[in-house]
mmCIF file of C-alpha atoms in Angstrom:
data_model
loop_
_atom_site.group_PDB
_atom_site.id
_atom_site.type_symbol
_atom_site.label_atom_id
_atom_site.label_comp_id
_atom_site.label_asym_id
_atom_site.label_seq_id
_atom_site.Cartn_x
_atom_site.Cartn_y
_atom_site.Cartn_z
ATOM 1 C CA MET A 1 -68.380 -115.390 8.273
ATOM 2 C CA GLY A 2 -69.157 -118.391 6.440
ATOM 3 C CA ALA A 3 -65.472 -120.248 5.622
ATOM 4 C CA LEU A 4 -64.306 -119.120 9.254
ATOM 5 C CA ALA A 5 -67.244 -120.483 10.951
ATOM 6 C CA TYR A 6 -66.820 -123.561 9.017
ATOM 7 C CA LEU A 7 -63.171 -123.804 10.181
ATOM 8 C CA LEU A 8 -64.271 -122.866 13.859
ATOM 9 C CA LYS A 9 -66.932 -125.630 13.762
ATOM 10 C CA ASN A 10 -65.181 -128.442 12.450
ATOM 11 C CA ARG A 11 -64.886 -131.324 14.898
ATOM 12 C CA PHE A 12 -62.099 -132.840 12.778
ATOM 13 C CA TYR A 13 -59.509 -130.582 14.761
ATOM 14 C CA ILE A 14 -60.287 -132.286 18.282
ATOM 15 C CA GLY A 15 -60.091 -136.055 16.724
ATOM 16 C CA GLU A 16 -63.662 -136.411 15.603
ATOM 17 C CA VAL A 17 -65.746 -136.984 12.186
ATOM 18 C CA VAL A 18 -68.870 -136.309 11.516
ATOM 19 C CA TYR A 19 -71.133 -138.346 9.000
ATOM 20 C CA ARG A 20 -74.589 -138.039 8.058
ATOM 21 C CA GLY A 21 -75.113 -135.911 11.106
ATOM 22 C CA ALA A 22 -73.358 -138.331 13.367
ATOM 23 C CA VAL A 23 -70.350 -137.721 15.427
ATOM 24 C CA HIS A 24 -67.614 -140.508 15.137
ATOM 25 C CA GLY A 25 -63.965 -141.018 16.800
ATOM 26 C CA GLY A 26 -61.630 -140.280 14.340
ATOM 27 C CA GLU A 27 -58.143 -141.798 13.518
ATOM 28 C CA GLN A 28 -56.443 -138.346 13.225
ATOM 29 C CA THR A 29 -54.633 -136.831 16.022
ATOM 30 C CA PRO A 30 -56.609 -133.812 17.920
ATOM 31 C CA ILE A 31 -54.771 -130.301 17.518
ATOM 32 C CA VAL A 32 -57.165 -128.110 19.355
ATOM 33 C CA ASP A 33 -57.742 -128.395 22.979
ATOM 34 C CA ARG A 34 -61.198 -129.786 23.860
ATOM 35 C CA ALA A 35 -61.961 -127.261 26.362
ATOM 36 C CA LEU A 36 -61.097 -124.621 23.942
ATOM 37 C CA PHE A 37 -63.259 -126.053 21.443
ATOM 38 C CA ALA A 38 -66.458 -125.935 23.598
ATOM 39 C CA ALA A 39 -65.602 -122.564 24.402
ATOM 40 C CA VAL A 40 -65.362 -121.297 20.891
ATOM 41 C CA GLN A 41 -68.781 -123.154 20.353
ATOM 42 C CA ALA A 42 -70.656 -121.218 23.033
ATOM 43 C CA LYS A 43 -69.296 -118.148 21.922
ATOM 44 C CA LEU A 44 -70.764 -118.799 18.604
ATOM 45 C CA ALA A 45 -73.974 -119.885 19.822
ATOM 46 C CA ALA A 46 -74.122 -116.777 21.841
ATOM 47 C CA ARG A 47 -73.582 -114.365 19.135
ATOM 48 C CA ALA A 48 -76.159 -116.235 16.737
ATOM 49 C CA ARG A 49 -79.069 -115.952 19.757
ATOM 50 C CA ALA A 50 -77.699 -112.324 20.022
ATOM 51 C CA ARG A 51 -78.127 -111.825 16.183
ATOM 52 C CA ARG A 52 -81.429 -113.488 15.777
ATOM 53 C CA CYS A 53 -83.162 -111.418 19.061
ATOM 54 C CA ARG A 54 -81.853 -108.471 16.740
ATOM 55 C CA LEU A 55 -83.476 -109.336 13.809
ATOM 56 C CA ARG A 56 -86.759 -110.339 15.579
ATOM 57 C CA GLY A 57 -87.012 -106.805 16.772
ATOM 58 C CA SER A 58 -87.090 -105.757 13.348
ATOM 59 C CA PRO A 59 -90.066 -105.659 11.035
ATOM 60 C CA ALA A 60 -87.496 -106.343 8.388
ATOM 61 C CA LEU A 61 -88.303 -110.164 7.508
ATOM 62 C CA LEU A 62 -85.413 -110.187 5.163
ATOM 63 C CA SER A 63 -82.705 -108.528 7.334
ATOM 64 C CA GLY A 64 -79.259 -110.042 6.958
ATOM 65 C CA ARG A 65 -80.334 -112.450 4.562
ATOM 66 C CA LEU A 66 -80.979 -110.360 1.131
ATOM 67 C CA PHE A 67 -78.246 -109.405 -1.048
ATOM 68 C CA ASP A 68 -77.843 -107.847 -4.841
ATOM 69 C CA ASN A 69 -76.740 -109.156 -7.814
ATOM 70 C CA ARG A 70 -72.764 -108.009 -6.710
ATOM 71 C CA GLY A 71 -73.045 -109.472 -3.271
ATOM 72 C CA ASN A 72 -73.468 -106.489 -1.753
ATOM 73 C CA ARG A 73 -75.860 -106.865 1.330
ATOM 74 C CA MET A 74 -79.224 -104.954 1.171
ATOM 75 C CA SER A 75 -80.352 -103.187 4.250
ATOM 76 C CA PRO A 76 -83.459 -101.941 5.451
ATOM 77 C CA SER A 77 -84.434 -98.299 4.870
ATOM 78 C CA HIS A 78 -87.610 -96.187 5.005
ATOM 79 C CA ALA A 79 -89.012 -93.054 3.654
ATOM 80 C CA ASN A 80 -92.049 -91.224 4.878
ATOM 81 C CA LYS A 81 -94.674 -89.259 2.426
ATOM 82 C CA GLY A 82 -98.196 -88.000 3.023
ATOM 83 C CA GLY A 83 -98.401 -89.632 6.388
ATOM 84 C CA ALA A 84 -97.326 -93.107 4.523
ATOM 85 C CA ARG A 85 -94.321 -95.081 5.826
ATOM 86 C CA TYR A 86 -92.580 -96.653 2.771
ATOM 87 C CA ARG A 87 -90.312 -99.547 3.352
ATOM 88 C CA TYR A 88 -87.263 -100.426 1.094
ATOM 89 C CA TYR A 89 -84.034 -102.728 1.079
ATOM 90 C CA VAL A 90 -81.185 -100.392 -0.167
ATOM 91 C CA SER A 91 -77.942 -102.221 -1.414
ATOM 92 C CA GLN A 92 -74.812 -101.237 0.645
ATOM 93 C CA ALA A 93 -73.325 -100.159 -2.172
ATOM 94 C CA VAL A 94 -75.572 -97.401 -2.732
ATOM 95 C CA LEU A 95 -75.674 -96.428 1.325
ATOM 96 C CA GLN A 96 -71.693 -96.232 1.226
ATOM 97 C CA GLY A 97 -71.510 -94.236 -2.159
ATOM 98 C CA LYS A 98 -69.797 -96.629 -4.055
ATOM 99 C CA PRO A 99 -70.167 -96.406 -7.939
ATOM 100 C CA SER A 100 -73.005 -97.993 -8.880
ATOM 101 C CA PRO A 101 -72.319 -100.391 -11.883
ATOM 102 C CA PRO A 102 -74.748 -101.227 -15.028
ATOM 103 C CA GLY A 103 -77.886 -103.365 -13.992
ATOM 104 C CA LEU A 104 -77.324 -103.180 -9.803
ATOM 105 C CA VAL A 105 -80.344 -103.845 -8.096
ATOM 106 C CA SER A 106 -80.017 -101.036 -5.616
ATOM 107 C CA ARG A 107 -83.403 -100.408 -3.988
ATOM 108 C CA VAL A 108 -86.589 -102.591 -4.046
ATOM 109 C CA PRO A 109 -89.885 -102.134 -2.061
ATOM 110 C CA ALA A 110 -89.834 -104.183 1.185
ATOM 111 C CA ALA A 111 -93.388 -105.694 1.606
ATOM 112 C CA GLU A 112 -93.491 -106.982 -1.791
ATOM 113 C CA THR A 113 -89.910 -108.594 -1.709
ATOM 114 C CA GLU A 114 -90.821 -110.090 1.620
ATOM 115 C CA ALA A 115 -94.448 -111.347 0.415
ATOM 116 C CA LEU A 116 -92.857 -112.903 -2.560
ATOM 117 C CA VAL A 117 -89.835 -114.672 -0.943
ATOM 118 C CA VAL A 118 -92.475 -116.189 1.680
ATOM 119 C CA ALA A 119 -94.822 -117.106 -0.805
ATOM 120 C CA ALA A 120 -91.855 -118.892 -3.015
ATOM 121 C CA LEU A 121 -90.495 -120.672 0.118
ATOM 122 C CA ARG A 122 -94.041 -121.828 1.159
ATOM 123 C CA SER A 123 -94.800 -123.280 -2.208
ATOM 124 C CA HIS A 124 -91.549 -124.957 -2.913
ATOM 125 C CA LEU A 125 -91.496 -126.723 0.506
ATOM 126 C CA SER A 126 -95.187 -127.588 0.264
ATOM 127 C CA ALA A 127 -94.339 -129.253 -3.425
ATOM 128 C CA SER A 128 -90.886 -130.815 -2.343
ATOM 129 C CA GLY A 129 -93.138 -133.163 0.315
ATOM 130 C CA ALA A 130 -90.595 -132.106 3.191
ATOM 131 C CA GLY A 131 -93.443 -134.211 5.255
ATOM 132 C CA GLU A 132 -92.984 -131.541 8.169
ATOM 133 C CA GLN A 133 -95.663 -128.773 9.397
ATOM 134 C CA LEU A 134 -94.389 -125.564 8.369
ATOM 135 C CA PRO A 135 -94.401 -122.565 10.868
ATOM 136 C CA ASP A 136 -97.525 -120.162 10.460
ATOM 137 C CA ASN A 137 -94.980 -117.488 11.519
ATOM 138 C CA ASP A 138 -93.230 -116.044 8.457
ATOM 139 C CA ARG A 139 -89.883 -115.145 10.490
ATOM 140 C CA ASP A 140 -89.937 -118.745 12.052
ATOM 141 C CA LEU A 141 -90.480 -120.114 8.721
ATOM 142 C CA LEU A 142 -87.443 -117.688 6.741
ATOM 143 C CA ASP A 143 -85.052 -118.533 9.998
ATOM 144 C CA ARG A 144 -85.726 -122.203 9.783
ATOM 145 C CA HIS A 145 -85.315 -122.685 5.992
ATOM 146 C CA LEU A 146 -83.794 -119.345 4.281
ATOM 147 C CA GLU A 147 -80.296 -119.044 4.318
ATOM 148 C CA ARG A 148 -79.347 -116.236 1.301
ATOM 149 C CA ALA A 149 -81.997 -114.349 -1.074
ATOM 150 C CA THR A 150 -79.909 -112.847 -4.113
ATOM 151 C CA LEU A 151 -81.673 -110.216 -6.357
ATOM 152 C CA THR A 152 -80.969 -110.097 -10.166
ATOM 153 C CA PRO A 153 -83.040 -107.839 -12.728
ATOM 154 C CA ASN A 154 -85.022 -110.814 -14.170
ATOM 155 C CA HIS A 155 -85.428 -113.136 -11.134
ATOM 156 C CA LEU A 156 -84.847 -113.694 -7.064
ATOM 157 C CA GLU A 157 -82.542 -116.794 -6.257
ATOM 158 C CA LEU A 158 -83.052 -118.453 -3.048
ATOM 159 C CA ARG A 159 -80.591 -120.657 -1.071
ATOM 160 C CA LEU A 160 -82.900 -122.863 1.129
ATOM 161 C CA ARG A 161 -81.909 -125.059 3.592
ATOM 162 C CA GLN A 162 -83.951 -127.909 4.963
ATOM 163 C CA ILE A 163 -83.208 -129.529 8.515
ATOM 164 C CA ILE A 164 -83.450 -133.443 8.523
ATOM 165 C CA GLU A 165 -83.533 -134.870 12.296
ATOM 166 C CA PRO A 166 -81.419 -137.841 12.540
ATOM 167 C CA ALA A 167 -84.410 -140.016 12.996
ATOM 168 C CA GLN A 168 -85.632 -138.879 9.537
ATOM 169 C CA ALA A 169 -82.372 -140.091 8.008
ATOM 170 C CA HIS A 170 -82.215 -143.216 5.876
ATOM 171 C CA GLY A 171 -79.081 -145.212 5.131
ATOM 172 C CA PRO A 172 -76.943 -148.076 6.458
ATOM 173 C CA ALA A 173 -74.666 -145.391 8.618
ATOM 174 C CA ASN A 174 -78.203 -144.283 10.810
ATOM 175 C CA ASP A 175 -77.835 -146.539 13.466
ATOM 176 C CA GLY A 176 -80.268 -144.745 15.512
ATOM 177 C CA SER A 177 -77.781 -143.150 17.624
ATOM 178 C CA SER A 178 -78.106 -139.672 18.582
ATOM 179 C CA GLY A 179 -76.482 -137.095 16.528
ATOM 180 C CA SER A 180 -76.627 -133.481 15.217
ATOM 181 C CA PRO A 181 -79.296 -132.661 12.654
ATOM 182 C CA ILE A 182 -78.635 -132.816 8.901
ATOM 183 C CA ALA A 183 -78.995 -129.593 6.791
ATOM 184 C CA THR A 184 -79.715 -129.840 3.050
ATOM 185 C CA VAL A 185 -78.954 -127.171 0.744
ATOM 186 C CA THR A 186 -81.284 -125.976 -2.041
ATOM 187 C CA THR A 187 -81.227 -123.257 -4.807
ATOM 188 C CA ILE A 188 -84.448 -122.407 -6.348
ATOM 189 C CA THR A 189 -84.929 -119.314 -8.765
ATOM 190 C CA VAL A 190 -88.554 -117.148 -8.926
ATOM 191 C CA PRO A 191 -89.177 -114.661 -11.746
ATOM 192 C CA TRP A 192 -88.970 -111.290 -10.731
ATOM 193 C CA SER A 193 -88.055 -107.796 -12.008
ATOM 194 C CA SER A 194 -87.313 -104.703 -10.254
ATOM 195 C CA PRO A 195 -90.056 -102.308 -10.121
ATOM 196 C CA VAL A 196 -87.901 -99.450 -8.650
ATOM 197 C CA PRO A 197 -85.402 -97.290 -10.953
ATOM 198 C CA ALA A 198 -81.898 -98.007 -9.806
ATOM 199 C CA ALA A 199 -80.668 -93.961 -10.218
ATOM 200 C CA VAL A 200 -83.731 -92.182 -8.345
ATOM 201 C CA LYS A 201 -83.191 -91.408 -4.723
ATOM 202 C CA GLY A 202 -85.747 -90.234 -2.462
ATOM 203 C CA VAL A 203 -89.447 -91.273 -2.020
ATOM 204 C CA ILE A 204 -89.843 -93.859 -5.268
ATOM 205 C CA HIS A 205 -91.740 -96.560 -6.475
ATOM 206 C CA VAL A 206 -94.884 -94.356 -6.863
ATOM 207 C CA PRO A 207 -97.358 -95.981 -9.139
ATOM 208 C CA ALA A 208 -98.037 -94.311 -12.290
ATOM 209 C CA HIS A 209 -101.979 -94.016 -11.762
ATOM 210 C CA ASN A 210 -103.289 -90.839 -9.901
ATOM 211 C CA THR A 211 -103.264 -92.448 -6.268
ATOM 212 C CA PRO A 212 -101.223 -95.017 -5.176
ATOM 213 C CA ILE A 213 -102.218 -97.917 -3.344
ATOM 214 C CA LYS A 214 -101.029 -97.798 0.360
ATOM 215 C CA ALA A 215 -98.034 -100.199 1.385
ATOM 216 C CA SER A 216 -99.917 -101.689 4.501
ATOM 217 C CA ARG A 217 -102.842 -102.393 2.272
ATOM 218 C CA ARG A 218 -100.659 -103.901 -0.710
ATOM 219 C CA GLU A 219 -98.608 -105.901 2.094
ATOM 220 C CA ALA A 220 -101.832 -107.278 3.304
ATOM 221 C CA LEU A 221 -102.799 -108.395 -0.020
ATOM 222 C CA LEU A 222 -99.845 -110.115 -1.182
ATOM 223 C CA ILE A 223 -99.624 -111.928 2.417
ATOM 224 C CA ALA A 224 -103.498 -112.706 2.134
ATOM 225 C CA ILE A 225 -102.642 -114.335 -1.251
ATOM 226 C CA ALA A 226 -99.693 -115.930 -0.129
ATOM 227 C CA LYS A 227 -101.568 -117.845 2.588
ATOM 228 C CA ALA A 228 -104.787 -118.721 0.929
ATOM 229 C CA ARG A 229 -102.335 -120.777 -1.649
ATOM 230 C CA GLN A 230 -100.776 -122.451 1.223
ATOM 231 C CA TRP A 231 -104.273 -123.426 2.709
ATOM 232 C CA ILE A 232 -105.461 -124.726 -0.944
ATOM 233 C CA ASP A 233 -102.260 -126.740 -1.206
ATOM 234 C CA ASP A 234 -102.627 -128.267 2.441
ATOM 235 C CA LEU A 235 -105.940 -129.381 1.470
ATOM 236 C CA ALA A 236 -104.996 -130.690 -2.067
ATOM 237 C CA ASP A 237 -101.679 -132.477 -0.326
ATOM 238 C CA GLY A 238 -103.792 -133.900 2.647
ATOM 239 C CA ARG A 239 -102.260 -132.032 5.020
ATOM 240 C CA ALA A 240 -105.515 -130.412 6.128
ATOM 241 C CA ALA A 241 -108.826 -132.116 6.172
ATOM 242 C CA SER A 242 -110.977 -129.058 6.061
ATOM 243 C CA PHE A 243 -111.327 -125.444 6.279
ATOM 244 C CA ALA A 244 -112.306 -125.982 9.976
ATOM 245 C CA VAL A 245 -108.961 -127.497 10.484
ATOM 246 C CA ILE A 246 -107.160 -124.714 8.846
ATOM 247 C CA ALA A 247 -109.266 -122.380 10.464
ATOM 248 C CA ARG A 248 -108.334 -123.606 14.068
ATOM 249 C CA ARG A 249 -104.588 -123.746 13.120
ATOM 250 C CA GLU A 250 -104.576 -119.990 12.129
ATOM 251 C CA GLY A 251 -107.066 -119.138 15.146
ATOM 252 C CA LYS A 252 -109.783 -117.691 12.705
ATOM 253 C CA ALA A 253 -113.100 -118.355 12.229
ATOM 254 C CA GLU A 254 -113.865 -120.895 9.497
ATOM 255 C CA ARG A 255 -115.883 -118.080 7.932
ATOM 256 C CA HIS A 256 -112.670 -115.944 7.385
ATOM 257 C CA ILE A 257 -110.653 -118.683 5.916
ATOM 258 C CA ARG A 258 -113.512 -119.620 3.327
ATOM 259 C CA LEU A 259 -113.658 -116.236 2.476
ATOM 260 C CA LEU A 260 -110.011 -115.574 1.765
ATOM 261 C CA ALA A 261 -109.460 -119.043 0.394
ATOM 262 C CA PRO A 262 -110.076 -118.107 -3.634
ATOM 263 C CA LEU A 263 -107.474 -115.570 -3.315
ATOM 264 C CA ALA A 264 -105.462 -118.346 -4.248
ATOM 265 C CA PHE A 265 -106.824 -118.129 -7.887
ATOM 266 C CA VAL A 266 -106.012 -114.487 -8.219
ATOM 267 C CA SER A 267 -104.834 -113.525 -11.751
ATOM 268 C CA PRO A 268 -100.836 -113.565 -12.081
ATOM 269 C CA ARG A 269 -101.552 -110.218 -13.581
ATOM 270 C CA ILE A 270 -103.183 -108.956 -10.249
ATOM 271 C CA VAL A 271 -100.557 -110.319 -8.342
ATOM 272 C CA ALA A 272 -98.039 -108.594 -10.232
ATOM 273 C CA ALA A 273 -99.762 -105.302 -10.426
ATOM 274 C CA LEU A 274 -99.851 -105.631 -6.271
ATOM 275 C CA LEU A 275 -96.011 -106.374 -6.381
ATOM 276 C CA ASP A 276 -95.064 -103.251 -8.532
ATOM 277 C CA GLY A 277 -97.520 -100.802 -6.862
ATOM 278 C CA THR A 278 -99.860 -100.145 -9.933
ATOM 279 C CA ALA A 279 -102.821 -101.724 -8.256
ATOM 280 C CA PRO A 280 -105.817 -99.485 -7.864
ATOM 281 C CA ALA A 281 -105.535 -97.533 -4.735
ATOM 282 C CA ASP A 282 -108.888 -98.574 -3.725
ATOM 283 C CA LEU A 283 -108.464 -102.297 -4.230
ATOM 284 C CA THR A 284 -108.998 -103.949 -0.611
ATOM 285 C CA LEU A 285 -108.819 -107.216 0.712
ATOM 286 C CA THR A 286 -112.776 -107.656 0.844
ATOM 287 C CA LYS A 287 -113.383 -106.228 -2.479
ATOM 288 C CA LEU A 288 -110.980 -108.847 -4.031
ATOM 289 C CA ALA A 289 -112.018 -111.808 -2.332
ATOM 290 C CA ARG A 290 -115.813 -111.476 -2.334
ATOM 291 C CA ALA A 291 -117.478 -113.205 -5.359
ATOM 292 C CA LEU A 292 -113.961 -113.659 -6.980
ATOM 293 C CA PRO A 293 -114.704 -114.849 -10.606
ATOM 294 C CA TYR A 294 -112.578 -118.128 -11.980
ATOM 295 C CA CYS A 295 -112.073 -116.318 -14.855
ATOM 296 C CA TRP A 296 -108.707 -114.360 -14.716
ATOM 297 C CA ALA A 297 -109.932 -111.865 -17.464
ATOM 298 C CA GLU A 298 -113.060 -110.755 -15.501
ATOM 299 C CA GLN A 299 -111.098 -110.864 -12.239
ATOM 300 C CA GLU A 300 -108.947 -108.025 -14.207
ATOM 301 C CA ARG A 301 -112.143 -106.109 -15.202
ATOM 302 C CA ARG A 302 -113.742 -106.139 -11.977
ATOM 303 C CA VAL A 303 -110.394 -104.885 -10.024
ATOM 304 C CA GLY A 304 -110.738 -101.874 -11.971
ATOM 305 C CA PRO A 305 -109.252 -100.186 -15.369
ATOM 306 C CA SER A 306 -106.436 -98.226 -13.280
ATOM 307 C CA ALA A 307 -104.176 -101.511 -13.221
ATOM 308 C CA PRO A 308 -102.332 -102.212 -16.493
ATOM 309 C CA PHE A 309 -103.332 -105.681 -17.211
ATOM 310 C CA HIS A 310 -103.081 -105.372 -20.696
ATOM 311 C CA GLY A 311 -100.407 -106.912 -22.943
#
């Protein structure tokens, strides 16, 4: 309800003007009673809190934020096979039995998509020099900064929101008085291709080699790679002085951080194999991180011949 929410929150109707986050008295005549306006704001806030609680109770990080390339919301779903639980996001067009147009991104593996979004979001915010401590918790990060993610056959489009407190704003209008935070919106694109055939129903996304890597293991590897990249960025940009500082922040032993840090330099082809589910089934976090060579070709050779690293 984006357009409706904008109208319901617009202070112009009670005789005020918002400029750069600060509220000023306007010259226009109010057309909405202030008590009624306040009641509406309270109801909107209550609905937003209830929605956040529902989302926090779900393992699906992108629930309510992920859309296909036709504008349909993608909802969490899952399938069970061989004792393993496979999570997906499925287009509402498919769930409602609507005809699927050519090129529709109808179903994607959840863990890989979530890990890609989180990694891209952290990387962009770190590179943008936002100057803020990003939340360690992925759900808090998405709640604060991600408005919408749209999947197309070739890329992932992220619409990001950065909240700037009034004290951080600059310009003649900022007189130090209190005011509402300022939200800036940015759109970025991330290369991506769907590993899931659009027309297949049931348990899908089974890798081509004889035994698929477990979804939980694949998710753990992708999250560890994303975190390692964040740690290296923090060290390079001066947000963390040492691995010991990062270890205290993460609540882990420094030895654990040093073991996983090389994952920041994993070959892009290995990451792609994890994303599309073709990585070897026996690939573990320890096997990938321990004594990781800096040569990508050597990394791919050590990971094993099962993954399609050629071409």
